[in-house]
Coordinates of C-alpha atoms in Angstrom, one line a residue:
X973 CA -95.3 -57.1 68.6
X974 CA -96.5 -53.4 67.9
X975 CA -94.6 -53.1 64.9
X976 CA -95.6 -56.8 63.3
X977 CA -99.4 -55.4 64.5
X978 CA -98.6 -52.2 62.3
X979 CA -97.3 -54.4 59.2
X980 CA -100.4 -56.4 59.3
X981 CA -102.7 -53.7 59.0
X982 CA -100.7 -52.5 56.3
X983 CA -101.0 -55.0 54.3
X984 CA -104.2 -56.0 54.7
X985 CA -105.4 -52.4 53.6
X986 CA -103.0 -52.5 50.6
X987 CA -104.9 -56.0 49.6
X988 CA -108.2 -54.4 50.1
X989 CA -107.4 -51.3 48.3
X990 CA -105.8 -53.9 44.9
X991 CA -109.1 -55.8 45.3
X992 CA -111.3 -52.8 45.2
X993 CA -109.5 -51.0 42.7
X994 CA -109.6 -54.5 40.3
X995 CA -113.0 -54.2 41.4
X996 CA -113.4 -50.7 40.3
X997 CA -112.2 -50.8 36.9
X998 CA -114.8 -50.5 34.5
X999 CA -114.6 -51.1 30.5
X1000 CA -113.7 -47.9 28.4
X1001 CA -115.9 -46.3 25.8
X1002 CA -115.9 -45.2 22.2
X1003 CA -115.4 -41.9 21.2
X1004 CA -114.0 -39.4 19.1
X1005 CA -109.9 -39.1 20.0
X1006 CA -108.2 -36.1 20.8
X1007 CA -105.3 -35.5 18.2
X1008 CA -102.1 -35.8 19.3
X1009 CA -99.5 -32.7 18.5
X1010 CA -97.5 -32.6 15.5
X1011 CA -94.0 -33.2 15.4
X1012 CA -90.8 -34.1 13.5
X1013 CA -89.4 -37.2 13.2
X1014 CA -87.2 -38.3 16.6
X1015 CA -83.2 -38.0 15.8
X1016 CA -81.8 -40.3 13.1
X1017 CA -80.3 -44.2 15.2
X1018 CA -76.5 -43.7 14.2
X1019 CA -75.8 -47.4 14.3
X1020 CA -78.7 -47.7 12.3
X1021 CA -77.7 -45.4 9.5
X1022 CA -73.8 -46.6 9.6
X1023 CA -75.2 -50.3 8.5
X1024 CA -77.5 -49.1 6.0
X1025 CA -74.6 -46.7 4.2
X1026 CA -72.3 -50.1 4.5
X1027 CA -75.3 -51.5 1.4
X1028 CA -74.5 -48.9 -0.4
X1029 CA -73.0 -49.4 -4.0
X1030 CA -71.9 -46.8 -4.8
X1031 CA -70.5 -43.2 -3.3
X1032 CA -73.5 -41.9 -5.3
X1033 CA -76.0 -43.8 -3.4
X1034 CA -77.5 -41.7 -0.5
X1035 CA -77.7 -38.5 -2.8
X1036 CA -79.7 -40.5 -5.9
X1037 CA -82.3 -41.9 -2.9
X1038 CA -82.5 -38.3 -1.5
X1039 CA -83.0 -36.8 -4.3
X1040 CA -85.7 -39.2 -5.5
X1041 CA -87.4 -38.6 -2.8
X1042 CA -87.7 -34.9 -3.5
X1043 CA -87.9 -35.0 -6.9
X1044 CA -89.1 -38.5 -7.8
X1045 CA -93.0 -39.6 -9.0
X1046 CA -94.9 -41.8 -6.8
X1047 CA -93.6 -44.7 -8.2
X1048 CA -90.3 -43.9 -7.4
X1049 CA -90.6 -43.1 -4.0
X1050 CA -92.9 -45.9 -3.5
X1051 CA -90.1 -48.5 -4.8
X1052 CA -87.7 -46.4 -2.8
X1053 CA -89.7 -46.3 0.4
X1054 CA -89.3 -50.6 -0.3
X1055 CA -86.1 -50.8 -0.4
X1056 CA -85.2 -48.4 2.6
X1057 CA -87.9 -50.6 4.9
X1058 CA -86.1 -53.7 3.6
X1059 CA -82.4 -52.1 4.5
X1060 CA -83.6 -51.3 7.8
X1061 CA -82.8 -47.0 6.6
X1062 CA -83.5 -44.4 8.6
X1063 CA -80.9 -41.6 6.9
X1064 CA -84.0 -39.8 5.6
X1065 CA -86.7 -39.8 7.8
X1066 CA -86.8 -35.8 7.4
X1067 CA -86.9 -35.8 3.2
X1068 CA -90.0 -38.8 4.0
X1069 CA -91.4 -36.5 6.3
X1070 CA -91.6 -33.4 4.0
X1071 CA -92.5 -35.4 1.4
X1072 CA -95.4 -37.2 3.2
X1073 CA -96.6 -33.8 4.5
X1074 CA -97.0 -32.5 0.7
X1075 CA -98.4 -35.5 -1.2
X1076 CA -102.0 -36.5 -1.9
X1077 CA -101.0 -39.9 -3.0
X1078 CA -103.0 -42.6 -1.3
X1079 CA -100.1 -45.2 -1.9
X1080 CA -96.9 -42.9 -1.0
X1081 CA -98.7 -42.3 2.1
X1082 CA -99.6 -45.4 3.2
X1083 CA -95.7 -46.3 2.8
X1084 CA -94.6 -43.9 4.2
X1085 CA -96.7 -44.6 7.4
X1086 CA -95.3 -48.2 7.1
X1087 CA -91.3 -46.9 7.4
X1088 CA -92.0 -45.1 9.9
X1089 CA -94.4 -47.5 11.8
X1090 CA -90.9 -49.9 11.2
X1091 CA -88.7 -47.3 13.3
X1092 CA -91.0 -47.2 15.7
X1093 CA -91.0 -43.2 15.1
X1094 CA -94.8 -41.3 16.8
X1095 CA -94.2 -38.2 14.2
X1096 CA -96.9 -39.6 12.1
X1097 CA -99.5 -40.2 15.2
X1098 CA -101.5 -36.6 14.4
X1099 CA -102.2 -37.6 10.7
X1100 CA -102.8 -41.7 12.0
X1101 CA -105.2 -40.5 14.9
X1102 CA -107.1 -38.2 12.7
X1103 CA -107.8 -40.8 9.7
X1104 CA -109.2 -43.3 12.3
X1105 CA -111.7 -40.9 13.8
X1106 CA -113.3 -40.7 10.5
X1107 CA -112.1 -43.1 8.1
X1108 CA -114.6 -43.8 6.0
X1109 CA -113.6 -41.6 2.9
X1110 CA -110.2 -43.1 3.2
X1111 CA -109.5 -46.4 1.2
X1112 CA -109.2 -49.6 3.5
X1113 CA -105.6 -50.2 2.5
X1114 CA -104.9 -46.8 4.1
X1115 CA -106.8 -47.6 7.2
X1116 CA -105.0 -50.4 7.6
X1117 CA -101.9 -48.8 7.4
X1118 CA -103.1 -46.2 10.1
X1119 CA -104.2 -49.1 12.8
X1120 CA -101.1 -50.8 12.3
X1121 CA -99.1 -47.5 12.7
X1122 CA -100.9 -46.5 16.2
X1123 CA -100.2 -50.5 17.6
X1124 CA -96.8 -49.7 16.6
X1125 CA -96.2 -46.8 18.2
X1126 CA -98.0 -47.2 21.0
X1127 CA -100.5 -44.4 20.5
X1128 CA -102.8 -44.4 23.7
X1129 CA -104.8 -41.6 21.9
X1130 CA -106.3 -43.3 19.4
X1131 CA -108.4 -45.7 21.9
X1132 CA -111.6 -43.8 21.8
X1133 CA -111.6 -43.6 17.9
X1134 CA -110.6 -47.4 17.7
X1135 CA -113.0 -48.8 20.2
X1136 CA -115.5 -46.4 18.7
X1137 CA -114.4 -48.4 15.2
X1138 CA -115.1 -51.5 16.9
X1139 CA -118.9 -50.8 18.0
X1140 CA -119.0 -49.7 14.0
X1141 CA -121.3 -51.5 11.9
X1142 CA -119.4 -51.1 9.2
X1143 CA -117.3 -54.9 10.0
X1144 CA -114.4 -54.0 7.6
X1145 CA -112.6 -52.4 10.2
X1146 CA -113.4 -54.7 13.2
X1147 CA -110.6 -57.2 13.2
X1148 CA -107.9 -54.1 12.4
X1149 CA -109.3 -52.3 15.6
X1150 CA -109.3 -55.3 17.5
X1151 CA -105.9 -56.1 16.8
X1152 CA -104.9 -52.3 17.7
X1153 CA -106.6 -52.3 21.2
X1154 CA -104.7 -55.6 21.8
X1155 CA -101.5 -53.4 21.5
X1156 CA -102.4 -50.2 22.9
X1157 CA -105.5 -51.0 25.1
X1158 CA -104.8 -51.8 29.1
X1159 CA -107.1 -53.6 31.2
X1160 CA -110.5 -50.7 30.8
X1161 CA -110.3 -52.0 27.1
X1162 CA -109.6 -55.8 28.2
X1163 CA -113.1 -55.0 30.2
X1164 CA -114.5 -53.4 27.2
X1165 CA -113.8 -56.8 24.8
X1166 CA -115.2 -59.4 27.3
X1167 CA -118.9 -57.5 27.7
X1168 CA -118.8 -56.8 24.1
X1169 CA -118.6 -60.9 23.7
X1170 CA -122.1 -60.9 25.4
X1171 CA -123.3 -59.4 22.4
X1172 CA -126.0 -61.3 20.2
X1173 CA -125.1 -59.7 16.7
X1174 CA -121.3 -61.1 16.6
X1175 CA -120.5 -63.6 14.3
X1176 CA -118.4 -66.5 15.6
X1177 CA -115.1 -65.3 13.8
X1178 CA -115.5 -62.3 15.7
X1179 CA -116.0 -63.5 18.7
X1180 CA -113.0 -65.6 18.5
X1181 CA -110.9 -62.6 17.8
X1182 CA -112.5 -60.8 20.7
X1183 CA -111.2 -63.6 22.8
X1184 CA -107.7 -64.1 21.5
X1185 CA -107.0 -60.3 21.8
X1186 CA -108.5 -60.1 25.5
X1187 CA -106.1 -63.2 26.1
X1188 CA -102.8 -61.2 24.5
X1189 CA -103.8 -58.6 26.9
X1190 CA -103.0 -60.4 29.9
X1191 CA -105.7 -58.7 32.0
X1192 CA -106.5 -60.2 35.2
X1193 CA -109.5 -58.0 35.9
X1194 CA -111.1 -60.2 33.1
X1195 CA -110.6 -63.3 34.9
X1196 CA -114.1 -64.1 36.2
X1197 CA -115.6 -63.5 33.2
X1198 CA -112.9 -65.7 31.0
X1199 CA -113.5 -68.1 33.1
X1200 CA -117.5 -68.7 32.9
X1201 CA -116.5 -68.3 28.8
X1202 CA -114.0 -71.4 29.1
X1203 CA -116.7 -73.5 31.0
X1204 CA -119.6 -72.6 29.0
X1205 CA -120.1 -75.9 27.0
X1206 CA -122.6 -74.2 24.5
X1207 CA -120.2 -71.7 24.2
X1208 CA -118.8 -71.8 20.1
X1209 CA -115.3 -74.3 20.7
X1210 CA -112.9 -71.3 19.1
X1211 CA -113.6 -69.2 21.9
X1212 CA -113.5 -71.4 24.5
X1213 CA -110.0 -72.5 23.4
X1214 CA -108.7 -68.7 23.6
X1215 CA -110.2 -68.7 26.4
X1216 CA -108.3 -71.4 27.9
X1217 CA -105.6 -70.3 26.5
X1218 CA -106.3 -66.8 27.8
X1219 CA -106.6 -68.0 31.5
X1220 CA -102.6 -69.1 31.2
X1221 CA -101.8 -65.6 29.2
X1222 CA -102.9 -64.0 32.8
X1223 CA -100.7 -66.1 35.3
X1224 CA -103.1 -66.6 37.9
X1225 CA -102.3 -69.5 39.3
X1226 CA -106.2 -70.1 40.1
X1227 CA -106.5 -70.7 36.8
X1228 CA -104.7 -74.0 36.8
X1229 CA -107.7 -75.9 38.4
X1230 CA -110.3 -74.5 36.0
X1231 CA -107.6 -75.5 33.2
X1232 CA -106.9 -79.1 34.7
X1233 CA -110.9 -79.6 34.9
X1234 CA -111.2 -78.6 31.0
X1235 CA -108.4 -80.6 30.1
X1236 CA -111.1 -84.1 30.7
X1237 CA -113.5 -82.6 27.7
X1238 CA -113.9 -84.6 24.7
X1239 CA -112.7 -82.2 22.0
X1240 CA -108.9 -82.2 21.4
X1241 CA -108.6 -78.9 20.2
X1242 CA -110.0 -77.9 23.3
X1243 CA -107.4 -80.0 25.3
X1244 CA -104.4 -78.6 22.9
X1245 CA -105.2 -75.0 24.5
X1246 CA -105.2 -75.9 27.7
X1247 CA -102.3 -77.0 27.8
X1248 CA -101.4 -73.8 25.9
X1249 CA -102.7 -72.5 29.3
X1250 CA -100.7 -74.7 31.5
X1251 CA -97.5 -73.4 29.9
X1252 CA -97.1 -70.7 31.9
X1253 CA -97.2 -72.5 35.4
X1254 CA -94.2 -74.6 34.7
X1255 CA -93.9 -74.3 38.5
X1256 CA -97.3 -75.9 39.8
X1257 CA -97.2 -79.5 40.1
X1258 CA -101.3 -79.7 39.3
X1259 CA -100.0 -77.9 35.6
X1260 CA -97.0 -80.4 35.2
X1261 CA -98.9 -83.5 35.7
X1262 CA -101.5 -82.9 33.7
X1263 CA -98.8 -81.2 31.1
X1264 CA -97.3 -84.9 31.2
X1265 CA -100.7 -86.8 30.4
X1266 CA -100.8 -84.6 27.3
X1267 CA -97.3 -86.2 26.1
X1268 CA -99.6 -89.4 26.0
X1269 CA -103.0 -88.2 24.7
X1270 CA -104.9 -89.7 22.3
X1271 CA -105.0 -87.1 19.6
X1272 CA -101.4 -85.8 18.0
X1273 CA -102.1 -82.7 18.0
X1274 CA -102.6 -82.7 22.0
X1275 CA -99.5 -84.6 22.4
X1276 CA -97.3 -82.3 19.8
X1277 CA -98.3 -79.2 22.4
X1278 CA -97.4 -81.2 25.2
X1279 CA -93.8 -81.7 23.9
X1280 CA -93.9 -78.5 23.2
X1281 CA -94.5 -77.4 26.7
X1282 CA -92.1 -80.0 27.7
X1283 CA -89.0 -78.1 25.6
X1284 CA -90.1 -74.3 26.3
X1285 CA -90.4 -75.3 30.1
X1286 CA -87.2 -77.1 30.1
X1287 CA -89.3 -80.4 32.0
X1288 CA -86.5 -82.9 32.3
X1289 CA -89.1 -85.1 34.1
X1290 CA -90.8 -85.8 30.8
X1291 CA -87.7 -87.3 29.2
X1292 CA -89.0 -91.2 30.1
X1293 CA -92.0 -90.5 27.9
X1294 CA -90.7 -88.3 25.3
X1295 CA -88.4 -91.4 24.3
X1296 CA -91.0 -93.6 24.5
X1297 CA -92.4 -91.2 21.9
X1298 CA -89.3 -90.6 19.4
X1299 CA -89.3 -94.7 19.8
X1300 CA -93.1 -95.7 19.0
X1301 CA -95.0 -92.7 18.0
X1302 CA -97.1 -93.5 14.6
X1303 CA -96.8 -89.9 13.5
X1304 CA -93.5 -88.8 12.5
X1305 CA -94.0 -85.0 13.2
X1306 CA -94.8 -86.5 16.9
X1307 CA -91.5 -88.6 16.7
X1308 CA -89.5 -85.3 15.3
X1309 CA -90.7 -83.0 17.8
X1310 CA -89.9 -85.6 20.9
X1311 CA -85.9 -85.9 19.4
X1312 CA -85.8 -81.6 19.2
X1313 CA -87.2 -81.1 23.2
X1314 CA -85.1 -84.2 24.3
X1315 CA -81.8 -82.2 22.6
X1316 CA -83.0 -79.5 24.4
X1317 CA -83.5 -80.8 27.8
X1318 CA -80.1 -81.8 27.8
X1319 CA -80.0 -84.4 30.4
X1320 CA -77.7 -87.4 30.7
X1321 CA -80.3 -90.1 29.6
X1322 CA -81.9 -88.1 26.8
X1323 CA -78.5 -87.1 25.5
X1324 CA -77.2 -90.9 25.5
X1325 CA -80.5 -92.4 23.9
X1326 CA -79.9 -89.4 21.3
X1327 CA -76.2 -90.7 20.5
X1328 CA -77.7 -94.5 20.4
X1329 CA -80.1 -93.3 17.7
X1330 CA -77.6 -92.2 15.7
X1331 CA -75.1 -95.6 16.3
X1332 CA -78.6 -97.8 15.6
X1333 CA -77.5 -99.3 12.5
X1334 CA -81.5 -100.4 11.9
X1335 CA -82.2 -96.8 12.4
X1336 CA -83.1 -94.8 8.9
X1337 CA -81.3 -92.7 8.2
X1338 CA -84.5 -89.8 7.6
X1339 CA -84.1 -90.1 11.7
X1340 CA -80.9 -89.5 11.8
X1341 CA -80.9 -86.2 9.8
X1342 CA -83.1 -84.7 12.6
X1343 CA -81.5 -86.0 15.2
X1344 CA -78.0 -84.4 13.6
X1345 CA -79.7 -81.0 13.5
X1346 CA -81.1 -80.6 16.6
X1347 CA -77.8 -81.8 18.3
X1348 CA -75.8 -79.8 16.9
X1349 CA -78.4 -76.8 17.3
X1350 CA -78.5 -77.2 21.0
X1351 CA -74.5 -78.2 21.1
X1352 CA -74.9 -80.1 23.9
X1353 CA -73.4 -83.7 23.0
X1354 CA -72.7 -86.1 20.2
X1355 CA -70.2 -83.8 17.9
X1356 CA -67.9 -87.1 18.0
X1357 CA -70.6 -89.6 16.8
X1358 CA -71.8 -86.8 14.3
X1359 CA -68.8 -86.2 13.1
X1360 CA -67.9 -90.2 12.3
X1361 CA -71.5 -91.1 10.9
X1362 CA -70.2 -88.1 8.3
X1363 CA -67.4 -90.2 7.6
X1364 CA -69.0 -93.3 7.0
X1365 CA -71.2 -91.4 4.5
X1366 CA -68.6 -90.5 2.8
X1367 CA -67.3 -94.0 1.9
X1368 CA -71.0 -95.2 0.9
X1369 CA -72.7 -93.3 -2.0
X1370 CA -75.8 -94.9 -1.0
X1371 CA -75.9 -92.5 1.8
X1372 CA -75.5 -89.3 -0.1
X1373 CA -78.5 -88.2 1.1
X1374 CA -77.6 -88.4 5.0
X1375 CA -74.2 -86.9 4.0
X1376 CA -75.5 -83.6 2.5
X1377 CA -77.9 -83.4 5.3
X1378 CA -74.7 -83.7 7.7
X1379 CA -72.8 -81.3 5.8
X1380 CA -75.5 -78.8 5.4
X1381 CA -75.7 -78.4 9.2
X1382 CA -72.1 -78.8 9.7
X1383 CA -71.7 -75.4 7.9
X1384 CA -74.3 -73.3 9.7
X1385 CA -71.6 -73.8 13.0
X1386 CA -68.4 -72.5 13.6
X1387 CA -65.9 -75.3 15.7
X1388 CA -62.6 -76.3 15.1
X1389 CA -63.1 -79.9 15.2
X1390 CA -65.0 -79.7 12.0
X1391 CA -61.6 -78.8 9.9
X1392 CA -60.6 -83.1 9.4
X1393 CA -64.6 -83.6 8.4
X1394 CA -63.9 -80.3 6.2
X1395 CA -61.1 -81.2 4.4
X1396 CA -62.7 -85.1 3.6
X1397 CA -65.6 -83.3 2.1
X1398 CA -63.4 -81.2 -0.4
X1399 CA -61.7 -84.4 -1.2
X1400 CA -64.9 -86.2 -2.6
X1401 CA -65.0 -86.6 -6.0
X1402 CA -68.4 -86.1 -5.6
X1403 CA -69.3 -81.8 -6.5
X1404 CA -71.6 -81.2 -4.1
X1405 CA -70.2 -83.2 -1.5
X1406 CA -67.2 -80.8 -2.6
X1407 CA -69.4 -77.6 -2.5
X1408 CA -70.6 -78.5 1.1
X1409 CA -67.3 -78.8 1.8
X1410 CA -66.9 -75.3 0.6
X1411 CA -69.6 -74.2 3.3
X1412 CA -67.9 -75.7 5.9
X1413 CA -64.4 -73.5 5.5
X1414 CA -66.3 -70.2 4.3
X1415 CA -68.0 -70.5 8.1
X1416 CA -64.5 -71.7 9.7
X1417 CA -61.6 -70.7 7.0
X1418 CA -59.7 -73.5 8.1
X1419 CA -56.3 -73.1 6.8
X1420 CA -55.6 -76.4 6.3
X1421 CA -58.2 -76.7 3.3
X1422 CA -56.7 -74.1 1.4
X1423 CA -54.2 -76.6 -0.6
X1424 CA -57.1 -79.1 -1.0
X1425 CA -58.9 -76.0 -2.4
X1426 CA -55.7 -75.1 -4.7
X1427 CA -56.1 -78.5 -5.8
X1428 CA -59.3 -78.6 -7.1
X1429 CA -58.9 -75.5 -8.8
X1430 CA -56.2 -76.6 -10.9
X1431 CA -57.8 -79.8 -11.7
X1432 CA -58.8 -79.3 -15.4
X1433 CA -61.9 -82.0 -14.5
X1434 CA -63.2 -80.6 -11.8
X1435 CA -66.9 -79.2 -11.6
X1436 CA -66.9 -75.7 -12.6
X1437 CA -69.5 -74.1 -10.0
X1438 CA -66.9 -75.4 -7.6
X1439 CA -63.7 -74.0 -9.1
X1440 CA -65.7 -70.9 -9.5
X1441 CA -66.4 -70.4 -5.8
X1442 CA -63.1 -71.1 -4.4
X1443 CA -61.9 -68.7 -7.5
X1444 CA -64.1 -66.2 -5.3
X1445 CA -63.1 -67.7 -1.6
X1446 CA -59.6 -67.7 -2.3
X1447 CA -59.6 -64.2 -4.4
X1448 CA -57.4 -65.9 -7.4
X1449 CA -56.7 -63.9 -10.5
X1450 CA -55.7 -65.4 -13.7
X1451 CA -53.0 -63.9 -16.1
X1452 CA -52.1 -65.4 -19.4
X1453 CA -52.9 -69.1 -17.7
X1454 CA -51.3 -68.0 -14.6
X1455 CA -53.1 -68.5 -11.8
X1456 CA -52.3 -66.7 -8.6
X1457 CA -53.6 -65.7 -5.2
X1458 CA -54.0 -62.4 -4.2
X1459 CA -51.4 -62.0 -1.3
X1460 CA -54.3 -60.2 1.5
X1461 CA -56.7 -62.7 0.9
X1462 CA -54.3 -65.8 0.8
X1463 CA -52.9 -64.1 4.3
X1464 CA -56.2 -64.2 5.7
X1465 CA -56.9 -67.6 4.6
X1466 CA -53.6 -68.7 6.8

């Protein structure tokens, strides 16, 4: 009895020391920030680098970019700079360094902050950190560059100068610096952007962006005052929706009354949010229920975040009214999204009214394309079905349309069950029914297409985009009107 006596106390004085020190924490100023040391660039990801030298075209490669970068104008390095952020290519983070340390060119800088802002690499955070305490010499592109950098990397340093950017009048840099503190900020900035909303000079864009960054935040200590914003009905509707929307982001499950109460109000847009809210108590009955009544609301928009929900959540109990939906729904983006969360949920009655829809002879077949791809996406049932409404499209030309559409998606999977459906598709007479076929054996290689392929190739009447790829597929060479197949590649094909 002692010892439960001793817990108790314990944890009551833990709760009252996490309610006074929410209590405590108060919203962070602007200031000047302290610069953070200067360093070189962390060590060079090997996996990284191996993947990038595999895109090279030549053995030549990796000294022409190096020594572009040392040698090269702007422009070169700039289009260089590109490329190497496109390819993912941190093999010369050093040479970039140097070179960034040297140059007075607005643009080489500002792409060089973006590669490195891409690996995730603080060497830059000195130069970034510095720029944003007084960056009003510096051109806005430049800026930018610097606020996106520090939200990258995580630079805690930079608050002061970007909360001081905030308080600004100059507005140019406000929605940059609010998107930065929404990376880098903790719950003294979250405190900061809700009693900066009470100010009167905002503009209502601003204020919007206030809220939706306090809301990506996810900082309880806000609560109260999200709150009284979500129930303010003069309050402008934008911010009241982030604000909705914000009280889920926390995952305080005294939220979901406040949410369930808004959800009554007129406005749709409003009532789309909250259930935006609601998302993130899949486990609260209050949230589910109301979560359901959205599936049915009024407005499409209210009912297409419902489904949503309903998929992300994985809420078989909606699957009643999401084929109510897919059946009767007078918007067919309402319809579509109902057939994608009921693939999802993957229960026995959504599956079987899924595979009904696609044996509905009365049944378009626009439907039936989605219903195809998000069946196959989720993998779940109907493969059989699938594969024989391909078939019957292929023995009716009116249904071309259905029959790409089938063989489109067939190709993005690999499954050895596709090889019959594979080989019917290369025996069309129809080309692109042929080059779909083609699809489906570069993802599966099935041997068994590689005559049909041989075929077609020799066919002197055959489409020539087609007899050109399985030229490629099947690595053929042709010598004085002799065609043969490379011995690796036709080994591989087997």
């Amino acid at each position: 009895m002692k010892k439960l006596l001793i817990l108790l106390c314990l944890f009551l004085s833990f709760s009252l020391y996490a309610q006074s020190a929410e209590e405590e924490i108060k919203a962070s100023k602007g200031g000047i920030s302290e610069i953070p040391a200067a360093k070189r660039p962390k060590p060079v990801d090997k996996e990284k680098a191996e993947k990038a030298a595999e895109k090279d075209e030549t053995d030549k490669d990796y000294e022409n970019k190096s020594n572009t970068i040392k040698y090269g104008v702007p422009s070169e390095i700039s289009t260089l700079i590109d490329e190497l952020i496109k390819n993912d290519d941190p093999r010369f983070t050093e040479e970039i360094y140097d070179v960034f340390q040297v140059s007075r060119n607005t643009s080489i800088k500002q792409k060089v902050l973006n590669y490195f802002k891409q690996l995730e690499d603080p060497c830059l955070e000195d130069y970034a950190v510095e720029v944003l305490n007084d960056p009003y010499d510096e051109k806005n592109d430049l800026v930018k560059a610097c606020f996106q950098y520090v939200s990258a990397v995580k630079t805690k340093e930079a608050i002061p100068a970007v909360l001081a950017l905030i308080e600004s009048e100059n507005d140019s840099y406000f929605n940059d610096a609010i998107a930065a503190i929404g990376e880098i900020g903790g719950p003294e900035e979250a405190m900061f952007l809700v009693e900066y909303l009470e100010r009167d000079d905002l503009s209502d864009a601003q204020r919007q962006t206030l809220m939706r960054t306090c809301g990506k935040m996810h900082a309880i200590q806000t609560w109260d005052k999200v709150v009284e914003v979500a129930e303010d009905e003069d309050e402008n509707l934008y911010v009241r929706m982030y604000a909705a929307e914000a009280l889920g982001l926390m995952e305080k499950k005294e939220s979901v009354p406040v949410l369930t109460v808004l959800f009554s109000e007129n406005d749709p847009n409003l009532r789309q949010y909250v259930i935006k809210g609601l998302s993130h108590f899949p486990d609260v009955i209050e949230a589910k229920q109301t979560i359901m009544q959205g599936i049915r609301d009024e407005h499409w928009r209210v009912r297409q975040e419902a489904i949503k929900t309903a998929k992300a959540n994985n809420m078989t109990d909606t699957v009643p009214y999401l084929i109510y939906r897919a059946k009767n729904d007078s918007e067919k983006i309402i319809k579509e999204e109902a057939y994608t969360t009921l693939a999802a949920v993957n229960t026995d009655e959504a599956n079987e009214f899924l595979i009904s829809q696609l044996q509905e002879k009365k049944l378009g077949d626009g439907t039936k394309k989605k219903i195809v791809e998000v069946l196959l996406k989720e993998g779940h049932a109907g493969e059989k079905e699938i594969l024989e409404l391909a078939d019957e499209c292929l023995k009716d030309d009116k249904r071309k349309d259905l029959r790409y559409a089938i063989g489109k998606e067939l190709a993005k999977y690999e499954n050895t069950a596709y090889d019959e459906i594979c080989i019917k598709y290369l025996s069309s007479k129809d080309s692109t029914t042929q080059s779909l076929g083609l699809d489906i054996y570069k993802t599966n290689k099935f041997s068994s297409a590689v005559p049909v392929m041989r075929n077609i190739y020799a066919d002197k009447k055959a489409n020539s985009g087609v007899k050109n790829r399985i030229k490629k597929m099947l690595s053929i060479e042709e010598d004085d009107d002799t065609k043969t197949e490379k011995p690796s590649e036709a080994a591989d094909a087997k």
